[in-house]
Amino acid sequence: MTSAPPKIQIRNLHKAFGSNRVLQGLDLDIEVGESVVIIGGSGTGKSVLLKCILGLLTPDQGSIKVDGVEVVRMKENEREELLRQFGMLFQGGALFDSLRVWENVAFGLIQAHGMARKEAKKVALEKLASVGLDARVAELNPAELSGGMKKRVGLARAIAGSPNIIFFDEPTTGLDPIMGSIIDRLIVHCVKELQVTALSITHDMASARRIADRMAMLYEGKIIWDGPVADIDKADNPYVDQFIRGKAEGPIKMQVRQP
Amino acid sequence: MAILDALALLGRTFLKFLEATGRLALFVGRALSRAWRPPFYFRAVGQQMIDIGYYSLPIVGLTAIFAGMVLALQSNIGLARFEAESQIPEIIAFSITRELGPVLAGLMVAGRIGASMAAEIGTMRVTEQIDALVTLATDPFKYLVFPRLLAGIVTLPLLVLVADVIGIFGGFVVSVQSFEFNPANFISKVWDYLVIDDVIDGMVKSSVFGFIVTLMGCYQGFYSRGGAEGVGRATTNAVVTASILILVADYFLSALMFN
Ligand SMILES: Nc1ncnc2c1ncn2[C@@H]1O[C@H](COP(=O)(O)OP(=O)(O)OP(=O)(O)O)[C@@H](O)[C@H]1O
Ligand SMILES: [Mg+2]
């Protein structure tokens, strides 16, 4: 038994929207400096889980501890303090469209960390360069970017404040395969070199294998399997097996009408 | 049975109304209570003041000048019945400063600013930009809502001051052109009659209207749901509720001020 508490500890988490019970008693531990990837079908509640951890949604029941401290229903100013050490990439990018690209990336530095604009711009340009975007792009508005470019700006914004924990909601969706692996490498760099803890969501199994230390599969509101990434092919679980091989036949029934 | 149904409907509507009022009060409470802790967003306040004040000048000026012109026409007809046409300047000055200036400016700004605020904040809500603000440790009440409320409260009275001048000028033009008023006589009558309290009462009213308009824009946008359609609904609601509340508040404020 190690003495350090897990970076994030989730117990018996429940969240429903009306009659739609999305999370139904989810448990998950994430150790310091570990990269965990959550896989699972579309609409199973992966994004909802991230939003619960961030406090954007309040769970109906259950506990979420970060560094051993309960964060569900945390006080407003304590949460602000906590969020300073988080970085989040939203599935849809969620870039501020009234601000230019570099201002988006520098936003947290200026507002939350009190950095001077000039210095923050320098950092922003560096972060943008690390996701393959140059100074010309930095001056554009988010509306002028392609989908993949938006994603990368969102990534740059998420890591700009040197967070301790990063949350990536589908970091490589919409990117070409080469840019996808560059981004994967960036995430691995953050985790390995900067000692960051990462929780990512992805549907891209190749990417998941590259960035994960551990994978967890979400199904019907619970984590039904989790383990080291090397074990996933040997996982003796028909759900996992069907998912990672992307087979239409199996225990997971998608709600579609057969043609 | 029909009576019971009707009663149930009445009860439900009343409960909904109470819920909405409570939520609105909570919204205002949050915006005002958090505003006094740093950081302060002076830039945002300035930007909003320019948007509300400067860019509304053309439409408010246009409405004011025609209101003044119509007022001159109508008062001439009305006052002729009592052979009191010489009182036109007084009537115009009084009506514009106390009533027409604030209400017309308030309604015009409700259409222009209330709508655009609801659309902007509503879009930020449905595209998760408000969530992104929170994760960047920035309080949306401080960053988005309070600067708008403050700008509304401060700017609308200034706008109304301009509207007063332009409105009286409209009345002046018609009186001099159509009713052969002596220009110097008109101006001196307005000057002698105009009580500073009338102007101040009008400005206090418009300050409240500025609060109503910006509050409705922010509130409707903040709680908008469901994509583009939801944003559209929020925009409509912002304009309609602001316009109604302006007229209701106008009555009560006027009653208060005449006592
Ligand atoms: N704000 C909300 N209000 C109501 N229902 C919601 C809300 N957010 C999510 N849901 C519901 O929760 C369920 C899970 O949504 P979520 O976005 O977490 O899926 P996901 O696992 O991230 O899927 P994907 O892989 O497609 O992104 C869905 O059924 C969705 O309809
Ligand atoms: Mg999702």
XYZ file of C-alpha atoms and ligand atoms in Angstrom:
550
model
C 0.000 0.000 0.000
C 1.535 3.301 -1.088
C 1.070 6.330 1.126
C 0.209 8.935 -1.540
C -3.516 9.123 -2.303
C -4.519 8.769 -5.933
C -4.515 12.045 -7.859
C -8.162 11.511 -8.654
C -10.417 9.079 -6.843
C -13.993 8.604 -7.962
C -16.454 6.523 -5.974
C -20.019 5.495 -6.739
C -20.670 8.424 -9.068
C -24.235 8.863 -10.277
C -25.551 11.406 -12.746
C -28.895 11.403 -14.494
C -30.617 13.853 -16.814
C -34.306 13.341 -16.103
C -34.951 9.669 -16.760
C -31.711 9.274 -18.691
C -29.385 7.647 -16.164
C -25.977 8.336 -17.596
C -23.528 7.479 -14.794
C -24.670 4.703 -12.480
C -22.145 4.140 -9.729
C -18.846 4.744 -11.454
C -15.538 4.037 -9.663
C -12.146 5.095 -10.969
C -8.689 5.815 -9.545
C -5.993 7.759 -11.353
C -2.499 7.810 -9.892
C -0.112 10.755 -9.985
C 1.673 11.047 -13.315
C -0.481 8.416 -14.931
C -2.180 8.687 -18.303
C -5.577 7.058 -18.346
C -7.703 6.771 -21.453
C -11.414 6.201 -21.221
C -13.030 4.347 -24.078
C -16.663 3.622 -24.639
C -19.489 3.989 -27.112
C -20.879 7.304 -28.229
C -23.306 8.728 -25.682
C -22.217 6.538 -22.768
C -21.317 9.548 -20.638
C -17.589 10.061 -21.096
C -17.890 13.823 -21.553
C -20.345 13.958 -18.648
C -17.760 12.245 -16.427
C -15.138 14.878 -17.254
C -17.619 17.678 -16.589
C -18.460 16.182 -13.209
C -14.778 16.135 -12.236
C -14.371 19.734 -13.386
C -17.471 20.806 -11.475
C -19.356 21.948 -14.574
C -22.025 19.379 -13.711
C -22.975 18.422 -10.166
C -23.289 14.662 -9.672
C -26.469 13.369 -8.080
C -24.540 11.114 -5.748
C -21.021 9.897 -5.113
C -17.619 11.306 -4.342
C -14.770 12.769 -6.379
C -11.501 13.437 -4.586
C -8.545 15.293 -6.070
C -5.356 14.890 -4.022
C -7.530 13.446 -1.288
C -9.836 16.495 -1.136
C -13.540 16.150 -1.854
C -14.465 18.383 -4.804
C -18.166 17.657 -5.243
C -20.107 20.744 -4.103
C -16.882 22.559 -3.347
C -17.061 26.260 -2.460
C -16.803 28.684 -5.361
C -13.418 30.222 -4.493
C -11.870 26.881 -3.556
C -12.936 25.495 -6.882
C -11.373 28.436 -8.684
C -8.109 27.600 -6.932
C -8.443 23.947 -7.939
C -9.227 24.797 -11.544
C -5.999 26.760 -11.805
C -4.140 23.437 -11.822
C -6.443 21.847 -14.406
C -6.312 22.057 -18.172
C -9.278 21.020 -20.272
C -9.740 20.405 -23.964
C -13.431 20.419 -24.864
C -14.789 18.007 -27.421
C -16.038 20.893 -29.558
C -13.026 23.129 -28.908
C -15.089 25.801 -27.134
C -12.791 28.584 -28.334
C -13.841 32.139 -27.450
C -14.900 33.483 -30.809
C -14.658 37.123 -29.763
C -10.919 36.699 -29.160
C -8.066 35.992 -31.526
C -6.306 32.630 -31.498
C -3.342 33.719 -29.393
C -5.628 35.522 -26.945
C -7.534 32.273 -26.551
C -4.365 30.402 -25.687
C -3.126 33.194 -23.406
C -6.498 33.632 -21.701
C -5.806 31.527 -18.615
C -2.310 32.949 -18.264
C -3.594 36.512 -18.231
C -6.843 36.047 -16.292
C -6.058 33.265 -13.851
C -2.298 33.510 -13.464
C -1.999 37.292 -13.769
C 0.698 37.238 -16.441
C 1.381 40.410 -18.459
C -0.155 40.389 -21.945
C 3.161 40.609 -23.730
C 4.728 37.740 -21.872
C 1.561 35.670 -22.167
C 1.609 36.176 -25.923
C 5.130 34.790 -26.080
C 4.089 31.672 -24.183
C 0.975 31.357 -26.335
C 3.035 31.436 -29.522
C 5.319 28.739 -28.138
C 2.369 26.520 -27.249
C 0.835 27.107 -30.660
C 4.103 26.133 -32.300
C 4.133 22.900 -30.315
C 0.788 21.940 -31.888
C 2.012 22.928 -35.340
C 0.426 26.363 -35.705
C 2.498 29.382 -36.673
C 2.398 33.073 -35.785
C 0.174 33.879 -38.764
C -2.560 31.618 -37.407
C -2.178 33.231 -33.991
C -3.654 36.470 -35.312
C -6.754 34.868 -36.855
C -10.188 34.568 -35.315
C -11.402 31.089 -34.379
C -14.121 31.344 -37.058
C -11.393 31.391 -39.707
C -9.907 28.038 -38.656
C -10.554 24.521 -39.896
C -11.957 21.920 -37.516
C -8.594 20.291 -36.875
C -6.940 23.660 -36.330
C -9.564 24.563 -33.733
C -8.865 21.327 -31.939
C -5.155 22.110 -31.820
C -5.771 25.632 -30.535
C -7.965 24.100 -27.829
C -5.096 21.773 -26.967
C -2.625 24.631 -26.801
C -5.020 26.503 -24.517
C -5.430 23.463 -22.267
C -1.694 23.059 -21.674
C -0.776 26.770 -21.654
C -1.216 27.241 -17.905
C 1.173 24.341 -17.105
C -1.571 22.323 -15.415
C -1.021 19.377 -13.063
C -3.943 17.484 -14.479
C -5.056 17.620 -18.067
C -8.389 16.441 -19.424
C -8.609 15.792 -23.134
C -11.978 15.120 -24.706
C -11.102 13.466 -28.008
C -7.798 15.238 -28.699
C -7.147 13.684 -32.090
C -10.626 13.508 -33.601
C -10.720 15.399 -36.866
C -6.947 15.439 -37.320
C -5.050 13.764 -40.126
C -3.059 10.666 -39.063
C 0.286 12.443 -39.042
C -0.928 15.385 -36.981
C -2.718 12.842 -34.804
C 0.522 11.129 -33.879
C 2.250 14.471 -33.316
C -0.472 15.391 -30.847
C -0.207 11.971 -29.210
C 3.505 12.545 -28.794
C 2.811 15.958 -27.264
C 0.470 14.386 -24.726
C 3.007 11.696 -23.877
C 5.630 14.419 -23.500
C 3.399 16.309 -21.060
C 2.812 13.204 -18.981
C 6.342 11.791 -18.991
C 8.470 14.931 -18.954
C 6.266 17.344 -17.069
C 4.893 14.760 -14.615
C 1.334 15.677 -15.494
C -1.616 13.412 -14.794
C -3.805 12.953 -17.843
C -7.337 11.729 -18.351
C -8.291 11.464 -21.997
C -11.238 10.273 -23.975
C -10.797 8.858 -27.420
C -12.444 6.633 -29.979
C -9.186 6.227 -31.852
C -7.706 2.936 -30.635
C -4.321 3.543 -32.239
C -4.076 6.858 -30.463
C -5.311 5.326 -27.213
C -2.551 2.708 -27.305
C 0.048 5.420 -27.846
C -0.971 7.759 -25.042
C -2.399 5.466 -22.363
C -0.681 3.827 -19.434
C -4.024 2.406 -18.531
C -7.370 2.101 -20.272
C -10.820 2.058 -18.757
C -13.983 1.129 -20.552
C -17.250 2.868 -19.734
C -20.443 0.968 -20.408
C -23.929 1.505 -18.985
C -22.744 4.038 -16.463
C -19.927 1.999 -14.951
C -16.292 1.216 -15.620
C -16.611 -2.415 -16.690
C -12.932 -3.033 -17.308
C -9.711 -1.253 -16.584
C -6.117 -2.303 -16.766
C -2.697 -1.640 -18.255
C -2.736 -0.919 -21.935
C -0.689 -4.048 -22.676
C -3.475 -6.210 -21.239
C -6.282 -4.877 -23.320
C -5.891 -7.429 -26.089
C -5.898 -10.219 -23.550
C -8.798 -8.733 -21.629
C -11.174 -11.539 -20.982
C -14.175 -9.319 -21.479
C -16.528 -9.664 -24.419
C -17.539 -5.980 -24.292
C -13.953 -4.753 -24.434
C -13.136 -7.284 -27.082
C -16.015 -6.165 -29.285
C -15.186 -2.498 -28.762
C -11.479 -2.558 -29.519
C -12.002 -4.681 -32.579
C -14.924 -2.549 -33.669
C -17.174 -5.506 -34.402
C -20.828 -4.934 -35.148
C -21.750 -8.297 -33.605
C -21.385 -8.823 -29.887
C -22.892 -8.095 -26.486
C -22.991 -4.299 -27.076
C -26.166 -3.547 -28.978
C -26.256 -0.221 -30.779
C -29.681 1.330 -31.139
C -29.921 1.176 -34.886
C -32.389 -0.365 -37.280
C -30.865 -2.935 -39.539
C -31.238 -2.062 -43.233
C -63.210 18.665 -13.760
C -62.686 21.593 -16.076
C -62.447 23.904 -13.106
C -59.878 21.677 -11.450
C -57.843 21.585 -14.637
C -57.955 25.332 -14.878
C -56.894 25.669 -11.257
C -54.046 23.238 -11.780
C -52.890 25.204 -14.773
C -53.072 28.419 -12.781
C -51.091 26.839 -9.959
C -48.458 25.503 -12.304
C -48.075 28.851 -14.000
C -47.768 30.577 -10.648
C -45.129 28.081 -9.480
C -43.204 28.547 -12.706
C -43.359 32.282 -12.212
C -42.042 31.960 -8.655
C -39.267 29.670 -9.820
C -38.237 32.082 -12.562
C -38.289 35.016 -10.159
C -36.173 33.128 -7.670
C -33.681 32.130 -10.297
C -33.478 35.695 -11.542
C -32.908 37.010 -8.024
C -30.167 34.443 -7.510
C -28.610 35.481 -10.802
C -28.552 39.154 -9.809
C -27.251 38.274 -6.349
C -24.368 36.314 -7.814
C -23.466 38.993 -10.328
C -23.431 41.736 -7.715
C -21.900 39.878 -4.785
C -18.906 38.596 -6.699
C -18.164 41.872 -8.439
C -16.322 43.401 -5.492
C -13.520 40.874 -5.366
C -10.648 41.318 -7.850
C -9.882 40.832 -10.677
C -11.848 43.687 -12.238
C -12.478 43.695 -15.954
C -12.283 47.402 -16.824
C -11.642 46.671 -20.488
C -14.882 44.724 -20.742
C -16.845 47.542 -19.088
C -15.393 50.107 -21.491
C -16.139 47.933 -24.489
C -19.745 47.444 -23.396
C -20.212 51.164 -22.730
C -19.115 51.969 -26.244
C -21.428 49.308 -27.615
C -24.450 50.407 -25.592
C -23.866 54.149 -25.770
C -21.976 55.169 -28.839
C -23.354 52.630 -31.288
C -26.932 53.231 -30.151
C -26.676 56.969 -30.857
C -27.996 56.798 -34.434
C -31.164 54.852 -33.702
C -31.881 56.589 -30.423
C -31.242 59.992 -32.021
C -33.550 59.157 -34.913
C -36.376 57.988 -32.645
C -35.916 60.992 -30.373
C -36.064 63.564 -33.151
C -39.246 62.109 -34.598
C -40.793 61.760 -31.160
C -40.115 65.450 -30.553
C -41.570 66.383 -33.934
C -44.728 64.355 -33.425
C -45.081 65.746 -29.940
C -45.045 69.287 -31.347
C -47.723 68.390 -33.894
C -49.982 66.684 -31.385
C -49.579 69.278 -28.647
C -50.431 71.960 -31.110
C -53.750 70.258 -31.872
C -54.454 69.498 -28.240
C -53.461 72.851 -26.853
C -55.355 74.750 -29.563
C -58.568 73.517 -27.978
C -57.695 75.503 -24.860
C -56.061 78.308 -26.809
C -52.838 77.423 -25.051
C -50.568 76.879 -28.062
C -47.919 79.063 -26.494
C -47.281 76.275 -23.985
C -45.855 73.905 -26.622
C -42.216 74.339 -25.530
C -43.069 73.494 -21.926
C -45.063 70.427 -22.902
C -42.280 69.190 -25.147
C -39.516 69.728 -22.612
C -41.512 68.089 -19.855
C -42.669 65.060 -21.845
C -39.342 64.371 -23.454
C -37.181 64.614 -20.362
C -39.495 62.822 -17.987
C -41.068 60.216 -20.191
C -40.374 59.859 -23.887
C -36.600 60.159 -23.775
C -36.032 57.425 -21.186
C -38.755 55.057 -22.409
C -37.960 55.316 -26.104
C -34.232 54.998 -25.515
C -34.885 52.086 -23.175
C -37.047 50.263 -25.708
C -34.649 50.896 -28.574
C -31.723 49.678 -26.528
C -33.769 46.645 -25.438
C -34.152 45.738 -29.094
C -30.554 46.386 -29.994
C -28.488 45.514 -26.954
C -30.781 43.089 -25.143
C -31.022 40.969 -28.264
C -27.335 41.006 -29.079
C -26.307 40.217 -25.497
C -28.699 37.283 -25.298
C -27.471 35.976 -28.638
C -23.807 36.364 -27.749
C -23.992 34.872 -24.271
C -26.452 32.226 -25.461
C -24.047 31.140 -28.182
C -21.256 31.051 -25.636
C -23.433 28.808 -23.487
C -24.411 26.296 -26.149
C -20.896 26.075 -27.606
C -19.479 25.443 -24.098
C -17.508 28.697 -24.094
C -18.940 29.547 -20.679
C -17.798 26.144 -19.398
C -14.389 26.883 -20.884
C -14.285 30.192 -18.998
C -14.944 28.345 -15.760
C -12.203 25.810 -16.411
C -9.804 28.692 -17.031
C -10.596 29.825 -13.464
C -12.532 32.855 -14.683
C -15.907 33.600 -13.135
C -18.423 34.196 -15.937
C -20.499 36.384 -13.632
C -17.540 38.670 -13.157
C -16.200 38.470 -16.674
C -19.414 38.478 -18.710
C -22.389 39.557 -16.636
C -21.263 42.288 -14.264
C -19.456 44.466 -16.856
C -22.608 44.434 -18.972
C -24.883 45.351 -16.066
C -22.587 48.148 -14.966
C -22.251 49.506 -18.496
C -26.048 49.483 -18.880
C -26.633 51.307 -15.620
C -24.027 53.976 -16.369
C -24.458 54.449 -20.104
C -28.194 54.632 -20.619
C -28.622 57.912 -18.661
C -25.916 59.494 -20.807
C -27.636 58.243 -23.922
C -30.922 59.662 -22.662
C -29.314 63.040 -22.058
C -28.429 63.153 -25.739
C -31.909 61.902 -26.657
C -33.446 64.717 -24.582
C -31.520 67.360 -26.471
C -32.294 65.854 -29.866
C -35.978 65.331 -28.994
C -36.464 68.898 -27.893
C -34.664 70.010 -31.021
C -37.176 67.995 -33.097
C -40.037 69.802 -31.384
C -38.252 73.077 -31.915
C -37.882 72.517 -35.657
C -41.571 71.692 -36.148
C -42.749 74.550 -33.938
C -40.609 77.069 -35.723
C -41.296 75.728 -39.222
C -44.990 74.930 -39.027
C -46.360 77.046 -36.212
C -44.212 80.119 -36.739
C -42.824 80.097 -33.250
C -40.114 82.627 -32.571
C -36.918 80.529 -32.201
C -35.421 82.657 -29.436
C -38.727 82.648 -27.613
C -38.988 78.848 -27.871
C -35.524 78.309 -26.492
C -35.929 80.732 -23.638
C -39.265 79.158 -22.671
C -37.721 75.682 -22.626
C -34.811 77.017 -20.663
C -36.978 78.792 -18.097
C -39.395 75.965 -17.689
C -37.045 73.005 -17.701
C -36.547 71.868 -14.134
C -33.348 70.050 -13.358
C -35.391 67.497 -11.386
C -37.227 66.473 -14.542
C -33.957 65.688 -16.240
C -32.565 63.890 -13.219
C -35.740 61.839 -12.716
C -35.531 60.824 -16.351
C -31.920 59.793 -15.942
C -32.621 57.757 -12.824
C -35.393 55.971 -14.678
C -33.139 55.248 -17.612
C -30.505 53.880 -15.298
C -33.042 51.338 -14.088
C -33.997 50.612 -17.701
C -30.338 50.068 -18.536
C -30.165 47.542 -15.732
C -33.315 45.779 -16.928
C -32.152 45.519 -20.529
C -28.679 44.198 -19.779
C -29.966 41.894 -17.059
C -32.530 40.320 -19.383
C -29.957 39.945 -22.149
C -27.452 38.252 -19.842
C -29.977 36.139 -17.945
C -31.784 34.777 -20.990
C -28.509 34.084 -22.742
C -26.925 32.476 -19.700
C -29.704 29.943 -19.288
C -30.324 29.230 -22.959
C -30.468 25.570 -23.922
C -30.605 23.534 -27.045
C -28.479 24.895 -29.871
C -29.363 27.576 -32.377
C -33.079 27.299 -31.682
C -32.524 27.855 -27.975
C -30.407 30.907 -28.662
C -33.149 32.285 -30.898
C -35.689 31.766 -28.146
C -33.403 33.434 -25.615
C -33.018 36.450 -27.879
C -36.750 36.868 -28.333
C -37.390 36.412 -24.624
C -34.747 38.970 -23.734
C -36.342 41.657 -25.901
C -39.922 40.876 -24.897
C -39.305 40.620 -21.160
C -37.084 43.706 -21.132
C -39.675 45.763 -23.008
C -42.500 44.713 -20.688
C -40.422 45.237 -17.568
C -39.386 48.700 -18.787
C -43.003 49.794 -19.095
C -43.955 48.261 -15.752
C -40.973 49.821 -14.015
C -41.760 53.106 -15.733
C -45.171 53.216 -14.109
C -43.934 52.470 -10.621
C -40.957 54.787 -10.855
C -43.141 57.607 -12.141
C -45.631 57.053 -9.330
C -42.767 57.093 -6.856
C -41.188 60.207 -8.284
C -44.341 62.292 -8.334
C -44.842 61.750 -4.643
N -26.423 18.967 -20.479
C -27.080 17.826 -20.738
N -28.412 17.781 -20.570
C -29.104 16.645 -20.802
N -28.542 15.513 -21.215
C -27.224 15.492 -21.405
C -26.428 16.654 -21.180
N -25.137 16.349 -21.446
C -25.141 15.050 -21.834
N -26.381 14.518 -21.802
C -26.744 13.139 -22.106
O -25.822 12.315 -21.457
C -25.472 11.217 -22.258
C -23.968 11.108 -22.364
O -23.446 12.206 -23.048
P -21.891 12.427 -23.272
O -21.742 13.721 -23.965
O -21.184 12.254 -21.986
O -21.518 11.234 -24.247
P -20.079 10.789 -24.702
O -19.788 9.485 -24.051
O -19.116 11.878 -24.491
O -20.325 10.527 -26.239
P -19.395 10.915 -27.491
O -18.370 9.860 -27.569
O -20.334 10.848 -28.633
O -18.847 12.269 -27.243
C -26.163 11.408 -23.596
O -27.270 10.542 -23.612
C -26.628 12.830 -23.576
O -27.877 12.914 -24.192
Mg -18.211 13.244 -25.630
